[in-house]
Coordinates of C-alpha atoms in Angstrom, one line a residue:
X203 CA -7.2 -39.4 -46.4
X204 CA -9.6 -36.9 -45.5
X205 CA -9.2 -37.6 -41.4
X206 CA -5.1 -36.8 -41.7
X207 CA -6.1 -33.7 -42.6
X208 CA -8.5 -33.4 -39.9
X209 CA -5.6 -34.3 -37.3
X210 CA -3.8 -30.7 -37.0
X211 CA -7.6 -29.0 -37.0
X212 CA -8.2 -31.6 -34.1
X213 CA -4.9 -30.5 -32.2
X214 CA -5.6 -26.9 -32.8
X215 CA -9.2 -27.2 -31.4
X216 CA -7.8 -28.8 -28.0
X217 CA -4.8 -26.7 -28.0
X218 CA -7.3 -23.3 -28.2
X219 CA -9.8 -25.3 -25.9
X220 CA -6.8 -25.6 -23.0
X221 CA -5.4 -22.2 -23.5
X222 CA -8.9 -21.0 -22.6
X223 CA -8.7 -22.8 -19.3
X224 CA -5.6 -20.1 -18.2
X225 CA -7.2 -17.6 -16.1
X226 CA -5.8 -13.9 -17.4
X227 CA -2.8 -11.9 -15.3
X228 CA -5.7 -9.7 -13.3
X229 CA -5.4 -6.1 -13.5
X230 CA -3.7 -4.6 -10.2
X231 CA -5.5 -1.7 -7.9
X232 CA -3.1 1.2 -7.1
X233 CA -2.6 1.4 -3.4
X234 CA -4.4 4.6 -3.3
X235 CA -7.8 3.3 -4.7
X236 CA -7.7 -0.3 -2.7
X237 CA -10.9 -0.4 -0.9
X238 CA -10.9 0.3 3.0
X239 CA -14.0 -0.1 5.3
X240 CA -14.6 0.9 8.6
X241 CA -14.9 -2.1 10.9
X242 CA -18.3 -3.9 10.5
X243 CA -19.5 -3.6 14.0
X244 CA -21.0 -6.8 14.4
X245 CA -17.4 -8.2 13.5
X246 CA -15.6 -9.5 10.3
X247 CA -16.7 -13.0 8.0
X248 CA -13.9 -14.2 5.6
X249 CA -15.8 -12.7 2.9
X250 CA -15.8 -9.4 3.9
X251 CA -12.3 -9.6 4.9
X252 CA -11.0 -11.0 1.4
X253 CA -13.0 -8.3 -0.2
X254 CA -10.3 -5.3 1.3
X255 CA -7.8 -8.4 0.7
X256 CA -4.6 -7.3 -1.6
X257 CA -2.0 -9.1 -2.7
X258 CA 0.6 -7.4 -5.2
X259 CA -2.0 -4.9 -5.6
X260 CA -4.5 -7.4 -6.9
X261 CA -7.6 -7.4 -4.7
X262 CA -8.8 -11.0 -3.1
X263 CA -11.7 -13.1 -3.9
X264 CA -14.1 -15.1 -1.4
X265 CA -13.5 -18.2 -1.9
X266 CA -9.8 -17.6 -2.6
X267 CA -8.5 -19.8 -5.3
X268 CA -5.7 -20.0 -7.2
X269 CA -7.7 -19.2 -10.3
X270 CA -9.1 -16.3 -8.7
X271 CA -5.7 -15.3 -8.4
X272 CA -4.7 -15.1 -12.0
X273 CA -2.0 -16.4 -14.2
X274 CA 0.4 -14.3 -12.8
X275 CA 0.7 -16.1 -9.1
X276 CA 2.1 -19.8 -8.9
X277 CA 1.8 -22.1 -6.2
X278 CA 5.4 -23.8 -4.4
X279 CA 4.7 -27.0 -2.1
X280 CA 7.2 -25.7 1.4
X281 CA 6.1 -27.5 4.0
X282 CA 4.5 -30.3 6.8
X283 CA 3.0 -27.5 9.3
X284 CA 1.2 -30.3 10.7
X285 CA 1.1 -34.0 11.6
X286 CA -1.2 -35.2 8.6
X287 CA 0.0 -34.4 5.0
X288 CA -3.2 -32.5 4.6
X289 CA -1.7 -29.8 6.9
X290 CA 0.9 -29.1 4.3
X291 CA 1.7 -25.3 3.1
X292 CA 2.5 -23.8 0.5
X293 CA 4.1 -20.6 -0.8
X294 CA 2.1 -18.0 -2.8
X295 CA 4.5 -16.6 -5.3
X296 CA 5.3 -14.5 -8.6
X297 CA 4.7 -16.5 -11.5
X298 CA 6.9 -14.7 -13.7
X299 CA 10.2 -15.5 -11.8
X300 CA 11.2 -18.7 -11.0
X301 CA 13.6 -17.5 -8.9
X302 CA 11.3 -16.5 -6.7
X303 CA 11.5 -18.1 -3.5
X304 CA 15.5 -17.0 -3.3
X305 CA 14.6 -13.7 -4.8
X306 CA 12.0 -13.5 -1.7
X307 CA 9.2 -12.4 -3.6
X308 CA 6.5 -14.8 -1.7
X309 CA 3.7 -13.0 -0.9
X310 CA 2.0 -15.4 1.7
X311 CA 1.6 -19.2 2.9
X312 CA -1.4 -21.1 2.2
X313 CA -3.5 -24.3 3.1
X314 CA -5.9 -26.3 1.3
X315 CA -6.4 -29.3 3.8
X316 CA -5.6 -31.7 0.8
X317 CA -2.2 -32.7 -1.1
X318 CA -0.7 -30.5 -4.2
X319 CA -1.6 -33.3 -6.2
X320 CA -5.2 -33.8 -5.9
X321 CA -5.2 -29.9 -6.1
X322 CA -7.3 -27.8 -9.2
X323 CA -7.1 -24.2 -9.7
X324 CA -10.5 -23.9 -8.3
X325 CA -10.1 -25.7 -4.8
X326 CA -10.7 -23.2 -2.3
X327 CA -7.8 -22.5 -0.1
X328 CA -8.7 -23.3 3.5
X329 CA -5.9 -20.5 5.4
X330 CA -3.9 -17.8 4.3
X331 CA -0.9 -16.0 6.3
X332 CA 0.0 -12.8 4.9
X333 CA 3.5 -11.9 6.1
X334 CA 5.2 -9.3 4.0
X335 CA 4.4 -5.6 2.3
X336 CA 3.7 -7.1 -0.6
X337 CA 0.2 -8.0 1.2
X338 CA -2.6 -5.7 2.6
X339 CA -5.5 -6.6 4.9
X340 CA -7.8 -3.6 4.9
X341 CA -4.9 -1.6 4.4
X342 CA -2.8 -3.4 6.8
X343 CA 0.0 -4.2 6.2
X344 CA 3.1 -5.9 8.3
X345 CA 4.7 -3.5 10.2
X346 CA 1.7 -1.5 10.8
X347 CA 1.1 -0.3 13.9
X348 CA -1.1 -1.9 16.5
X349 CA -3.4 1.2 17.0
X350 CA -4.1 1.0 12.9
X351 CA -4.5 -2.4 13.5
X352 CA -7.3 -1.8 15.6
X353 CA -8.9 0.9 13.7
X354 CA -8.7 -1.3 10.7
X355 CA -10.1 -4.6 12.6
X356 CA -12.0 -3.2 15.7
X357 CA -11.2 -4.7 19.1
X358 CA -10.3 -8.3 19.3
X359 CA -12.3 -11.0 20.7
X360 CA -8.9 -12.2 22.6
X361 CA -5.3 -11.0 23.3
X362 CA -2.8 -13.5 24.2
X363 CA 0.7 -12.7 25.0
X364 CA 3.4 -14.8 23.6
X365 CA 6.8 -13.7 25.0
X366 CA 9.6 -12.3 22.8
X367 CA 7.5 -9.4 23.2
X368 CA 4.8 -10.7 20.9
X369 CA 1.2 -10.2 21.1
X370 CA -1.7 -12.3 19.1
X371 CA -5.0 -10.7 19.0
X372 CA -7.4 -13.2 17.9
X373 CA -11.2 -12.1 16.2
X374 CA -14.0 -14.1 15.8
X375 CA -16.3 -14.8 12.5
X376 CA -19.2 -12.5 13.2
X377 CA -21.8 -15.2 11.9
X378 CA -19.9 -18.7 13.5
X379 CA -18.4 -17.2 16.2
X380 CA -15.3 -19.5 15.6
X381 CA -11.8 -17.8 15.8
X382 CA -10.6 -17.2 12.2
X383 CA -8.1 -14.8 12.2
X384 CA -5.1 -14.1 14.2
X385 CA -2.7 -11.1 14.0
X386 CA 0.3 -11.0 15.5
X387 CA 2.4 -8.4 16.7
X388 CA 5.7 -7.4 18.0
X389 CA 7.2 -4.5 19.5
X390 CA 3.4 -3.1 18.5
X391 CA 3.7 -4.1 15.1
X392 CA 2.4 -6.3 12.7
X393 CA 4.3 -9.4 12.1
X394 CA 1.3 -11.1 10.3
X395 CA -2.1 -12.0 9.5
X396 CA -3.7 -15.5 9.5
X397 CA -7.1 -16.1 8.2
X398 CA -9.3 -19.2 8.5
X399 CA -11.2 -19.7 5.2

């Protein structure tokens, strides 16, 4: 008798213990107090990057999870961009609209280098593309200009031209010396930002 009374207590306790597991809606920064450096003159790290990161006004985290994040952002498997299923993308979107993807509120594309299905909200994610102005990269933002893009960034490591009047200007990790972020631009303005995690 006494453990069918202890069954709802045992359900509540787990029910509470999950909920607690949730990570809050973060607050958002107003665009006028998001953080904005001046180009570290060695050159960037993903770290520094993600910290004048913003997405919907909600400042990045290094490593960028989806936990890190908040509630309020969900997570839509889009896409093979590659050969191995690892490769796969996914949307960034608003959690509170499930409409989202026809609504067009995505805010970016992300990889993890392993399947939606062996993913936790605490797996770092391995790339980000930031592609709308719903996204800001040390207060750039797609269609910026390629002169704020190089005050923001510094001078690139690379420029490539890509015809259709595009340009990617590529910068290297200031510590690895690896490539990790590409921007590219057309018609002199930003179409988007892709960083290596």
């Amino acid at each position: 008798m006494k453990v069918k009374k202890l069954i709802p207590l045992i359900a509540a306790a787990l029910t509470l213990s999950a909920c607690a597991q949730i990570p809050p809606i973060k607050e958002t920064v107003p665009p006028e107090q998001q953080k904005i450096i001046a180009s570290p003159e060695g050159g960037w790290t993903a770290e520094e990057l993600m910290s004048v990161s913003y997405i919907e006004d909600i400042q990045l985290e290094y490593p960028l999870t989806l936990r890190s994040l908040g509630a309020g952002v969900s997570l839509t498997d889009i896409m093979c961009s590659g050969e191995e299923e690892n490769d796969r993308a996914y949307f960034l979107e608003d959690d509170s609209d499930s409409n989202a993807v026809l609504l067009g509120t995505i805010y970016a594309q992300v990889k993890f280098g392993k399947d939606i299905s062996q993913l936790t909200a605490d797996d770092p994610m391995t790339e980000i593309m930031f592609s709308n102005e719903h996204c800001s990269v040390n207060g750039i933002k797609r269609g910026s200009s390629s002169d704020d893009m190089i005050k923001a960034f510094g001078e690139p490591d690379m420029i490539t031209e890509n015809g259709d009047m595009q340009k990617i200007y590529s910068y290297n990790d200031s510590k690895s010396g690896d490539e990790f972020m590409t921007v590219v631009l057309k018609d002199d303005k930003v179409l988007r930002i892709e960083v290596k995690l």
